[in-house]
XYZ file of C-alpha atoms in Angstrom:
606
model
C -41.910 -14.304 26.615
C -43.394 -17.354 28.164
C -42.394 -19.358 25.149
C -39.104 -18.290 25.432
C -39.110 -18.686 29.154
C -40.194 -22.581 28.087
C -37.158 -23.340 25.641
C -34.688 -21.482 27.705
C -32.455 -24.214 29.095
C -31.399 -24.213 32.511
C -28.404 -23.685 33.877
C -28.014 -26.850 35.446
C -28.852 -28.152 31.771
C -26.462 -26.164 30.510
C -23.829 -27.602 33.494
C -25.478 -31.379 32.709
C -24.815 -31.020 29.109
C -21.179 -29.789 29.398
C -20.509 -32.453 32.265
C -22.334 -34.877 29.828
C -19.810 -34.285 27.115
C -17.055 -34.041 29.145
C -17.450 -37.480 30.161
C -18.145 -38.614 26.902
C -14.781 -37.347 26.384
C -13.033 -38.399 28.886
C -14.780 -41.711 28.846
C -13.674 -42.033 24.780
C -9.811 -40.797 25.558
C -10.033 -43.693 29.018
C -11.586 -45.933 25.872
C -8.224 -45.058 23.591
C -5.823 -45.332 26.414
C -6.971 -48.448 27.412
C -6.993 -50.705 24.183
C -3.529 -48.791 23.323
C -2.464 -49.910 26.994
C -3.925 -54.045 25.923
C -2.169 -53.805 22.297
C 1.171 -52.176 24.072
C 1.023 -55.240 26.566
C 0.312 -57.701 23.967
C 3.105 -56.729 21.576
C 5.573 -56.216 24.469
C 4.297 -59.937 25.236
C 4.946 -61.197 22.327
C 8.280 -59.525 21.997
C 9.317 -61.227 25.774
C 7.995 -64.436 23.772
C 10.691 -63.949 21.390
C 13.413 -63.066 23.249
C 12.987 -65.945 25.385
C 12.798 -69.021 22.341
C 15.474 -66.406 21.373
C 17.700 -66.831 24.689
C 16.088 -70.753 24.443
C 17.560 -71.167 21.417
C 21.151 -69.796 22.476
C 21.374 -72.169 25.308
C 20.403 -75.500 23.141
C 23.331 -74.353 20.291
C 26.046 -73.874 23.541
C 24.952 -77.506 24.963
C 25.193 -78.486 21.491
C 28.600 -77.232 20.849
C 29.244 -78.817 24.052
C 28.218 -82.305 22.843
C 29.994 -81.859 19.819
C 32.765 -81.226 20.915
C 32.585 -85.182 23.554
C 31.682 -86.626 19.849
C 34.588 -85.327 18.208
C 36.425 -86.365 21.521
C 35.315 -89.785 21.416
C 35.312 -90.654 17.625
C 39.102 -89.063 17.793
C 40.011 -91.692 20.350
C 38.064 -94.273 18.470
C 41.084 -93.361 15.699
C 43.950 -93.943 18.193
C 42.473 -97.198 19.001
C 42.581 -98.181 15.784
C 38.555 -99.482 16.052
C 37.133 -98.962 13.142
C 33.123 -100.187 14.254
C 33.279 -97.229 16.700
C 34.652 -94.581 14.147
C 32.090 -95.372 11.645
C 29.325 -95.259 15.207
C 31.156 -91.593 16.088
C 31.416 -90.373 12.068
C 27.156 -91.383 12.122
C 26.590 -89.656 15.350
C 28.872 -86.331 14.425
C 26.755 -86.193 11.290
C 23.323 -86.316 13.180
C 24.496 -83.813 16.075
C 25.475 -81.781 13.083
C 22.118 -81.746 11.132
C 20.966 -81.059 14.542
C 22.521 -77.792 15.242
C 21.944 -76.578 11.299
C 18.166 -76.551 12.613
C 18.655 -75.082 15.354
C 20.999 -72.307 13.623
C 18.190 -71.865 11.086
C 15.929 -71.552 13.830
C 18.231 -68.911 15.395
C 18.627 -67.203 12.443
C 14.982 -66.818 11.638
C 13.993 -65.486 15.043
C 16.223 -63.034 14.718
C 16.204 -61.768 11.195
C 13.750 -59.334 12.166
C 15.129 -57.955 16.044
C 17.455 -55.982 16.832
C 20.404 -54.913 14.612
C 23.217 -56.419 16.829
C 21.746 -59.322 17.642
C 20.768 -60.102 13.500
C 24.905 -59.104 13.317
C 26.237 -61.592 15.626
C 23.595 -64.347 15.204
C 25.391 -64.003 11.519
C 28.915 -64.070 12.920
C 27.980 -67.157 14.960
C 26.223 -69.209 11.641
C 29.562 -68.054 9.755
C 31.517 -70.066 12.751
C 29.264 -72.936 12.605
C 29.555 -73.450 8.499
C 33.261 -73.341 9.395
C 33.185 -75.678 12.552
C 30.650 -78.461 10.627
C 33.289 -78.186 6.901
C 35.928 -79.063 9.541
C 33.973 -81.825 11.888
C 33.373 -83.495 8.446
C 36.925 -82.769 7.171
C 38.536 -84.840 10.151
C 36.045 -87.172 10.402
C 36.422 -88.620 6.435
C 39.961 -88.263 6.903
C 40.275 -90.443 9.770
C 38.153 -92.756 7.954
C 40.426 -92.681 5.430
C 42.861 -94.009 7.607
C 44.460 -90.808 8.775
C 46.253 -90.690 11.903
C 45.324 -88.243 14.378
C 49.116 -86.539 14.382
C 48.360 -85.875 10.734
C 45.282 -84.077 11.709
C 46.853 -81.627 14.270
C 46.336 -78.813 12.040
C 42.947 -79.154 11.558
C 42.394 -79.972 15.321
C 43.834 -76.428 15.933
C 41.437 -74.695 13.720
C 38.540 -76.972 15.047
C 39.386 -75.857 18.176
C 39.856 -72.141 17.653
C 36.829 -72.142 15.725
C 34.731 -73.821 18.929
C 36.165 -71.104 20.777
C 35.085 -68.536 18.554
C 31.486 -70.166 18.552
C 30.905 -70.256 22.062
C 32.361 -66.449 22.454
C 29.889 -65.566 20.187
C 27.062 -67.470 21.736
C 27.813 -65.960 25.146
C 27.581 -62.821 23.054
C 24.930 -63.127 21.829
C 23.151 -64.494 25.256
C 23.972 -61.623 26.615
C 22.476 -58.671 23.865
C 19.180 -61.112 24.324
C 19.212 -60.534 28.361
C 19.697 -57.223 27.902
C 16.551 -56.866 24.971
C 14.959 -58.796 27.844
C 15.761 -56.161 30.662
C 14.656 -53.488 28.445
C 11.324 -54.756 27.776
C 10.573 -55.449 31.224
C 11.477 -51.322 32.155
C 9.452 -50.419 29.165
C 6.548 -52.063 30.515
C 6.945 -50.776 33.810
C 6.998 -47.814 32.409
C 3.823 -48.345 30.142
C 2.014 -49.313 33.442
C 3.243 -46.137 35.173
C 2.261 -44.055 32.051
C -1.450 -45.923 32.115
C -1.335 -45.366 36.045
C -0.382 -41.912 35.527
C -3.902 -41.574 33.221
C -5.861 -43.508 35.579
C -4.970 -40.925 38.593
C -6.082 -38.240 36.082
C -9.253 -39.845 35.285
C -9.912 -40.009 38.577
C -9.126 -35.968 38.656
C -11.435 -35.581 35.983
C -14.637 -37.178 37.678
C -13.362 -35.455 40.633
C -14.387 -32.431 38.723
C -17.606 -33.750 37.267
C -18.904 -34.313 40.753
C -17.738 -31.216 41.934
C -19.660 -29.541 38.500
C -22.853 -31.615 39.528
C -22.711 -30.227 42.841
C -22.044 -26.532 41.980
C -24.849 -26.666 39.096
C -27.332 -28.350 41.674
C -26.355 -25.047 44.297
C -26.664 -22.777 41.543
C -29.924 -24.554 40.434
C -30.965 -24.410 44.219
C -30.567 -20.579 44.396
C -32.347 -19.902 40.664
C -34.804 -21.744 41.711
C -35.783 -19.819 44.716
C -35.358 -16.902 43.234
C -37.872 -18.089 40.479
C -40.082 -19.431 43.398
C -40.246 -15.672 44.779
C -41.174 -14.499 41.001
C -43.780 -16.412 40.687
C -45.393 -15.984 44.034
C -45.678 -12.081 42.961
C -46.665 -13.367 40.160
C -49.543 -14.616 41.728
C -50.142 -12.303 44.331
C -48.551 -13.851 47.152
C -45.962 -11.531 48.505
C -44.932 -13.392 51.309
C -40.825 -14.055 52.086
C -38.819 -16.882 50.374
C -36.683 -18.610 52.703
C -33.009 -18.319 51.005
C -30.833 -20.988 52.272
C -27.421 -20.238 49.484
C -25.397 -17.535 50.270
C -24.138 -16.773 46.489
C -24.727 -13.419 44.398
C -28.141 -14.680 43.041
C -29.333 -15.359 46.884
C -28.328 -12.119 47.307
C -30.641 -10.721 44.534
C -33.654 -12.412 46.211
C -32.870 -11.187 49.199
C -33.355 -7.703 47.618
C -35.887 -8.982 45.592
C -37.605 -10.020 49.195
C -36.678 -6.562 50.562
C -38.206 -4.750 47.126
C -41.944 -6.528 47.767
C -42.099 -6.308 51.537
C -41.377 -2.210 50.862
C -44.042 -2.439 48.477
C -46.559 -4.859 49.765
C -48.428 -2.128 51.858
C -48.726 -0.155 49.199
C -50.495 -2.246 46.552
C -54.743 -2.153 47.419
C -57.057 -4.283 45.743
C -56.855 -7.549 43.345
C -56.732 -5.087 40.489
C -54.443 -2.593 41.676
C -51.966 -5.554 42.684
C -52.107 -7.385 39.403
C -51.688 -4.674 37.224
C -48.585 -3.341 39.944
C -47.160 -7.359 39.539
C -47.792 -6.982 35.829
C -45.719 -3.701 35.708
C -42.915 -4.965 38.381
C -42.729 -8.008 35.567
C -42.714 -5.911 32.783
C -39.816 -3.519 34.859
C -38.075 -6.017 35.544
C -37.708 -7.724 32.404
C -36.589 -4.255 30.668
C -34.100 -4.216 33.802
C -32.901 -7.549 33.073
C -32.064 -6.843 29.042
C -30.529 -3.405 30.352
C -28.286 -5.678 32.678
C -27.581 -7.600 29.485
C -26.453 -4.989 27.847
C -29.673 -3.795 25.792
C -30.523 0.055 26.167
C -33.128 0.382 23.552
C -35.889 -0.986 25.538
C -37.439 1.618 27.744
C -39.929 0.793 30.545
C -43.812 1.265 30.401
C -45.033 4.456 32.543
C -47.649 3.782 33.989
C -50.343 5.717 36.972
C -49.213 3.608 39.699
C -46.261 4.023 41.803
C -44.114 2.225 39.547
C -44.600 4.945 37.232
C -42.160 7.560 38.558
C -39.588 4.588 38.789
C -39.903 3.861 35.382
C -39.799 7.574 33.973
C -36.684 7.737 35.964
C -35.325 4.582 34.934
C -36.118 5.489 31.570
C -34.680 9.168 31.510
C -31.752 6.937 33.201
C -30.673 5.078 30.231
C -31.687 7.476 27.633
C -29.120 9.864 29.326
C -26.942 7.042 29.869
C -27.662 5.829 25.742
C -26.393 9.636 24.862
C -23.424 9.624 26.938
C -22.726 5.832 25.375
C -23.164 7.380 22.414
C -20.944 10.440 22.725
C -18.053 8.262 24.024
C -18.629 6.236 21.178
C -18.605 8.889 18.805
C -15.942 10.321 20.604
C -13.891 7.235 20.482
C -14.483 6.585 16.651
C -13.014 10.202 16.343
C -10.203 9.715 18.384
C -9.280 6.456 16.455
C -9.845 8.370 13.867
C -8.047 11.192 14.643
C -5.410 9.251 16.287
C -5.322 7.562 13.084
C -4.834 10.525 11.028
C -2.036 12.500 13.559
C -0.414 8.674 12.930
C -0.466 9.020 9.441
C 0.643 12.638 9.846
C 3.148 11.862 11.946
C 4.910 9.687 9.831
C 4.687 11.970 7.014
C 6.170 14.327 8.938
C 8.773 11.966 10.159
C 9.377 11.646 6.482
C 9.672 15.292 5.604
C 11.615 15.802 8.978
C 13.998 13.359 7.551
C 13.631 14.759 4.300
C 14.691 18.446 5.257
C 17.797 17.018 7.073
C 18.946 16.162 4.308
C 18.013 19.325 2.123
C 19.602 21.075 5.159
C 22.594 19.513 4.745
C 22.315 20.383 0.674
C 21.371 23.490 1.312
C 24.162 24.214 4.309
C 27.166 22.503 1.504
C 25.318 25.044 -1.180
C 25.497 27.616 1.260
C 29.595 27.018 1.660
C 30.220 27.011 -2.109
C 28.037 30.795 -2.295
C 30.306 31.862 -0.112
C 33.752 30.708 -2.048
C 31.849 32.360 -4.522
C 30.848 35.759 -2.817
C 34.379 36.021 -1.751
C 35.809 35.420 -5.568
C 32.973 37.964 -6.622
C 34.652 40.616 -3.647
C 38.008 40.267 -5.296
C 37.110 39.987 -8.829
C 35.371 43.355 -8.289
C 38.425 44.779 -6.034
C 40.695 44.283 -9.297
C 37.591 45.827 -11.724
C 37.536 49.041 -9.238
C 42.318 49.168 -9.937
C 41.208 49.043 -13.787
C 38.770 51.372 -13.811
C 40.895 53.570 -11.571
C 43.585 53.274 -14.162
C 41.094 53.306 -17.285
C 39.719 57.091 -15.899
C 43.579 58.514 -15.939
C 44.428 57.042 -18.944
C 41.009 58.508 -20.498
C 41.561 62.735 -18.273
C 45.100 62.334 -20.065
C 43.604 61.698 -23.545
C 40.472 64.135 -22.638
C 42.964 66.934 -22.170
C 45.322 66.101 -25.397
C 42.156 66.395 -27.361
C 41.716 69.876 -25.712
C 45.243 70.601 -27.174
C 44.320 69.211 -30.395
C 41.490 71.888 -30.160
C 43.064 74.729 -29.377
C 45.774 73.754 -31.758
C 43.015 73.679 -34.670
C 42.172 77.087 -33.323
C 45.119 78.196 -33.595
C 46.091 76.852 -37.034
C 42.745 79.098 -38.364
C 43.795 82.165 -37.456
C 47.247 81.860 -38.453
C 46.996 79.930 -41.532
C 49.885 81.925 -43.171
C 52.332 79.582 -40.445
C 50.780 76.165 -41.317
C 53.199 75.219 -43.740
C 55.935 76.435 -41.238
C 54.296 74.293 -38.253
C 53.675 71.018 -40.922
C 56.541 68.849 -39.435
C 55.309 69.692 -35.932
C 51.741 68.890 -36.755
C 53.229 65.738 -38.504
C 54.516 64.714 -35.199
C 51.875 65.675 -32.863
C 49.554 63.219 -35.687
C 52.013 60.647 -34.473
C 51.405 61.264 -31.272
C 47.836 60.903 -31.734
C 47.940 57.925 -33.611
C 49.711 56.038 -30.222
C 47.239 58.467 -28.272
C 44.504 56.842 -30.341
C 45.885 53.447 -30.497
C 46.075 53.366 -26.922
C 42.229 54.708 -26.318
C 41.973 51.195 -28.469
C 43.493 49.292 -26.277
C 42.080 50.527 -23.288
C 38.458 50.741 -25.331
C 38.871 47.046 -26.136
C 40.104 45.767 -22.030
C 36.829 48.121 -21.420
C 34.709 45.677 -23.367
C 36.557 42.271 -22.127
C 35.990 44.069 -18.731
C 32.658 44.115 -18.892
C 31.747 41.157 -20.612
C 33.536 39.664 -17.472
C 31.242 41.486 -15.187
C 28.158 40.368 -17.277
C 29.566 37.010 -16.081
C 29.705 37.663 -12.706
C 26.443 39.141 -12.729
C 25.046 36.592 -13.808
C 26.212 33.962 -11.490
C 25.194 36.521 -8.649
C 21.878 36.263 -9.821
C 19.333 38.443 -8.790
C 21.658 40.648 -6.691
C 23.867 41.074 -9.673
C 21.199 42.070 -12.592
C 21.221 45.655 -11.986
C 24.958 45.463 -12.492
C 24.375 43.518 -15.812
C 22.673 46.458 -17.039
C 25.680 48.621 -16.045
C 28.106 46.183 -17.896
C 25.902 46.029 -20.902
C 25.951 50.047 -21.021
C 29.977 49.900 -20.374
C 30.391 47.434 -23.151
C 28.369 49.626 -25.440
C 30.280 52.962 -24.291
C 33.528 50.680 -25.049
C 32.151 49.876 -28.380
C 31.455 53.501 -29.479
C 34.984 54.821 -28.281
C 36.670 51.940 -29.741
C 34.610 52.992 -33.037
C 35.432 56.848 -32.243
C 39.430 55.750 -31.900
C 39.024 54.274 -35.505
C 37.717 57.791 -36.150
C 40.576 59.318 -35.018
C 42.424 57.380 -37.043
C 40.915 58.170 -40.234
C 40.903 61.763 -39.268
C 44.526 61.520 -39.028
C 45.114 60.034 -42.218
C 43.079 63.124 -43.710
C 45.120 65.948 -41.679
C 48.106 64.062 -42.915
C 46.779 63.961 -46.622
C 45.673 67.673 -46.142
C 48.727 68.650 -44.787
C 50.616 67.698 -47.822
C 48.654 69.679 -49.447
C 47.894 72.780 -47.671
C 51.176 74.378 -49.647
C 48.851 73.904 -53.093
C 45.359 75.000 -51.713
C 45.065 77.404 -48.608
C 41.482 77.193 -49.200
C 41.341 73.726 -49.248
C 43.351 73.563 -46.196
C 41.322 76.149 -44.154
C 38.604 74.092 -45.025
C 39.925 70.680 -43.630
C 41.525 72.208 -41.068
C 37.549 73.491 -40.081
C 36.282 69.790 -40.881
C 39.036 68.546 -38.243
C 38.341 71.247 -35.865
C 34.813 69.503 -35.885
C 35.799 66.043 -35.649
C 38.213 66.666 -32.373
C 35.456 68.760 -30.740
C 33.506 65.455 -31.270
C 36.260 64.101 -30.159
C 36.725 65.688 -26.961
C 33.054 65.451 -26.661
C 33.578 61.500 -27.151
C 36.288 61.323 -24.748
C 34.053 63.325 -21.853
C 31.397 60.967 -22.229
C 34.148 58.410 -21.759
C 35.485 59.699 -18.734
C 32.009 59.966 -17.061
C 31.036 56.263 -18.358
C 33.599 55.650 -16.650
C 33.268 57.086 -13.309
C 29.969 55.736 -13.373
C 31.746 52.266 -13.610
C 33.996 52.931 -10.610
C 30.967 54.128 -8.688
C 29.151 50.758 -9.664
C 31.947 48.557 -9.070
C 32.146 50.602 -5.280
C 28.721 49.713 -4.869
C 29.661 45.852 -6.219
C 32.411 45.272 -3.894
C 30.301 46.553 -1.083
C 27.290 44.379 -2.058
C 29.355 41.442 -2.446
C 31.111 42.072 0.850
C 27.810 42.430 2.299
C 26.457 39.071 0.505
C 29.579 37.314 1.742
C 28.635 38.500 5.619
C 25.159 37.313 4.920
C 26.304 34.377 3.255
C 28.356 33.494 6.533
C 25.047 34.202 8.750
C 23.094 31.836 6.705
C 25.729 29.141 7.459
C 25.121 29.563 10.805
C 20.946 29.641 10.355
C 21.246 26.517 8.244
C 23.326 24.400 11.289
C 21.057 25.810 13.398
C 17.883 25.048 11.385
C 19.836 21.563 11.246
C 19.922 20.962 15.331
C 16.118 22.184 14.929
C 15.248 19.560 12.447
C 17.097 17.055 14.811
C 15.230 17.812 17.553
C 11.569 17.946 15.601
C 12.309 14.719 14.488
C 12.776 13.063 17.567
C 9.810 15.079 19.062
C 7.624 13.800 15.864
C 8.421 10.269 16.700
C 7.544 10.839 20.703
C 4.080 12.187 19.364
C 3.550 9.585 16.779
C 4.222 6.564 19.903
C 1.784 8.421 22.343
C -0.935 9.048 19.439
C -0.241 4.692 18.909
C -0.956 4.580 22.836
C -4.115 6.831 21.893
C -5.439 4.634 19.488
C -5.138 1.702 21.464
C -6.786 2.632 24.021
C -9.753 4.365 21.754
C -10.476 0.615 21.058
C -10.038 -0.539 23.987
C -12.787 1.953 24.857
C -15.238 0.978 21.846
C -14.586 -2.493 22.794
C -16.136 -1.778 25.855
C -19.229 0.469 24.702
C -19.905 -2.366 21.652
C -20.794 -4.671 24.977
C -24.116 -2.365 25.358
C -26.825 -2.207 22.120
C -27.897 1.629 21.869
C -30.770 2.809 19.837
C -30.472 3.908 15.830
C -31.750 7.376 17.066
């Protein structure tokens, strides 16, 4: 500890250090500023420089357009006055005063070739003038040495002068774009010094601050300090008061620091007893000071003294306050975790909410087309129940012409001797029971289309509609055999007929068909019973059908209205899911929010 206590560095250190490098900062940004402020002045010097050999320049060509324009004048009326010595003089001198301004022009132009883009354009212009003004000047001037006369000339004096003209319009031009570059310089170093005036006033800010640092770091240093001075007086046994001149929060701890050791001065008896209580009140106070850090796992020695009971207590202190960190910790990670998972949930369920909707709305549209069919199934089995209705007359009235036919057989065996009397009547009642038969056919055969049509609609009933595919099946089969009985019939006709033509040869022969056909149309009639109660078993099925698939339609209808309302349900969940799943987001947030906190204090492994 007391190595530690050496290396530690000091607040005002600390304060020195950060001041220190502040100002190295500040002092290396003042550096930048101010040799970017010297090569902005320079440049902007330089620049002035130019723009005023620039403007310089200007002035010299417009005094020199001036002065060409008293040469011209002069060598012109050298040429009226016929005085040759003084043309030749003036031609010399317009020559010179040319060369003269080319210079300058090339000057001009090579000043300017790398300014501004105007003043490059007219400085151009201008040189363009000049070439024109100087092929001219030296036009007139060989032709009046020629020996032209100056009325010959007027033309080119027009041009001469237009040009001139031209020229100095562009010179004034061009004076004026270079007072202007001028103007603009001089604002943009006013406003360069504002900008490095501007930087100065925050420098001076800035060390404002540093001083005011140095001064809070030397208070703060003041109050450590006399808080360390009380330390180490307890240290060594000297208990008496340290004078606290600061009022700040760490006078205020030595003021309870001063409070603390004149409670317990009283108490302490003996050199031994007080060095081992200011070796304890150190050793407190040190586990005090990591548990005001934040450190929990450090628990304070308990010792015989009177410091002792302060440290069990301070010690069953933090472990109670280490378990409830730990518990809200724990808790915390849950409920992130939790949170977490009801999020996850949540959206899952937002999913499936979503999801079912939509089945809803399948199932609802399903629903609808059950119900178109439950109402075809009602009225497909309202028309089975007419057929059968008419099948089960049609079937008594052939059940009781078989009886006939029986008690006609009956009757032909005990009065054979008539037979041959009754032939042609028992030739037409065979007719008659060949369309009798013919028609049990028919109906045998609508029987079996019937039920095959009922299979069908028992089968897209589904599982409502398989006990009446059974039925159906059984119908179709009852069909089957009367349709195979019918042919029967038929054959048995054909015989009576055959045996009737010959009952007139063999009486014997007849008695004994007439005894085989007595058996086949009590099988017959037998066939035709069994019929009949197929039959009514298929009217009392398709009673029970039509009720059923009344009943399925009602029930069909009642769905509709569970599915809209299991569709306003779904609505409603969803929107409640999504509620939850924002206030289980606000949970979670705040579960860090919480660790956050807690991860500030280190809590034992345990």
């Amino acid at each position: 500890m007391a190595d530690e206590a050496v290396n530690t560095l000091t607040i005002k250190q600390i304060s020195g250090r950060s001041i220190y490098s502040l100002g190295f900062l500040v002092m290396l940004v003042l550096g930048i500023c101010v040799a970017t402020y010297i090569y902005l002045t320079q440049l902007s010097q330089q620049q002035m420089t130019v723009s005023v050999d620039n403007l310089t320049l200007t002035e010299q060509l417009a005094r020199s357009g001036s002065d060409l324009q008293v040469l011209e004048g002069k060598m012109t009326v050298a040429a009226l006055l016929r005085s040759d010595d003084a043309l030749e003089q003036g031609s010399t001198r317009l020559t010179e005063h040319l060369s003269i301004m080319a210079d300058l022009m090339d000057s001009l132009l090579e000043v300017t070739a790398d300014g501004r883009y105007e003043i490059t354009k007219v400085a151009g212009f201008v040189n363009e003038i000049f070439s024109d003004i100087s092929s001219e000047v030296e036009d007139i001037a060989d032709s009046l040495l020629d020996g032209s006369s100056v009325k010959s000339l007027t033309e080119n004096y027009a041009r001469l002068n237009q040009d001139i003209r031209e020229f100095n319009k562009g010179l004034e031009q061009l004076e004026k774009l270079q007072i202007k570059v001028i103007g603009l310089q001089q604002q943009k170093k006013l406003l360069d010094q504002i900008y490095f005036g501007g930087a100065a006033v925050l420098l001076m800010f800035v060390l404002l601050f540093m001083y005011m640092g140095f001064r809070w770091s030397n208070k703060l240093e003041s109050s450590l300090q006399q808080l360390r001075l009380s330390i180490e007086q307890g240290i060594k046994g000297d208990f008496s008061e340290v004078k606290v001149d600061a009022k700040d929060k760490i006078a205020e701890t030595t003021l309870l620091y001063n409070s603390m050791v004149e409670k317990y001065k009283d108490a302490i008896v003996g050199d031994a007893e007080r060095e081992t209580t200011q070796e304890n009140l150190i050793g407190f106070l040190e586990v005090v000071s990591e548990a005001a850090d934040g450190d929990l796992t450090m628990k304070a020695p308990v010792t015989a003294d009177a410091f002792g009971s302060i440290a069990d207590a301070y010690n069953l202190m933090i472990e109670s306050l280490s378990e409830l960190l730990n518990d809200t910790k724990h808790n915390a990670n849950n409920v992130g975790e939790q949170s977490r998972k009801l999020i996850g949930i949540f959206q899952e369920m937002e999913m499936g909410a979503e999801t079912q909707s939509g089945q809803v709305a399948q199932a609802t549209a399903m629903v609808n087309q059950s119900e178109n069919a439950a109402r075809d199934i009602t009225e497909k089995a309202a028309l089975a129940q007419q057929t059968s209705n008419l099948v089960d007359e049609v079937t008594a009235r052939g059940n009781n012409l078989v009886n006939d036919n029986i008690e006609g057989m009956q009757l032909i065996r005990v009065t054979v001797q008539v037979i041959n009397k009754k032939m042609k009547s028992l030739s037409e009642r065979l007719l008659e029971i060949g369309t009798i038969s013919q028609l049990i056919s028919e109906i045998a055969t609508r029987t079996t289309i019937l039920a095959m049509n009922a299979s069908i609609e028992a089968s897209r009933a589904g599982e409502q509609g398989r006990g009446f595919l059974v039925i159906s099946d059984e119908i179709k089969r009852l069909a089957d055999k009367s349709a195979e009985a019918t042919k029967q019939i038929g054959g048995v006709i054909k015989s009576i007929q055959t045996e009737a033509n010959e009952v007139t040869s063999s009486l014997e022969e007849e008695t004994q068909t007439v005894e085989v056909q007595s058996k086949l149309v009590q099988d017959t009639g037998e066939s035709f019973s069994a019929i009949q109660e197929a039959i009514s078993q298929s009217k009392s099925v398709i009673t029970e059908i039509t009720a059923l698939s009344k009943k399925q339609f009602e029930m069909t209808h009642d769905v509709e209205s569970v599915m809209q309302k299991v569709s306003e349900i779904s609505q409603v969940t969803l929107q409640q899911i999504k509620d939850s799943a924002e206030i289980t987001t606000g949970l979670t947030e705040q579960s860090a929010e919480l660790l956050s906190s807690v991860e500030t204090f280190r809590l034992s492994e345990d």
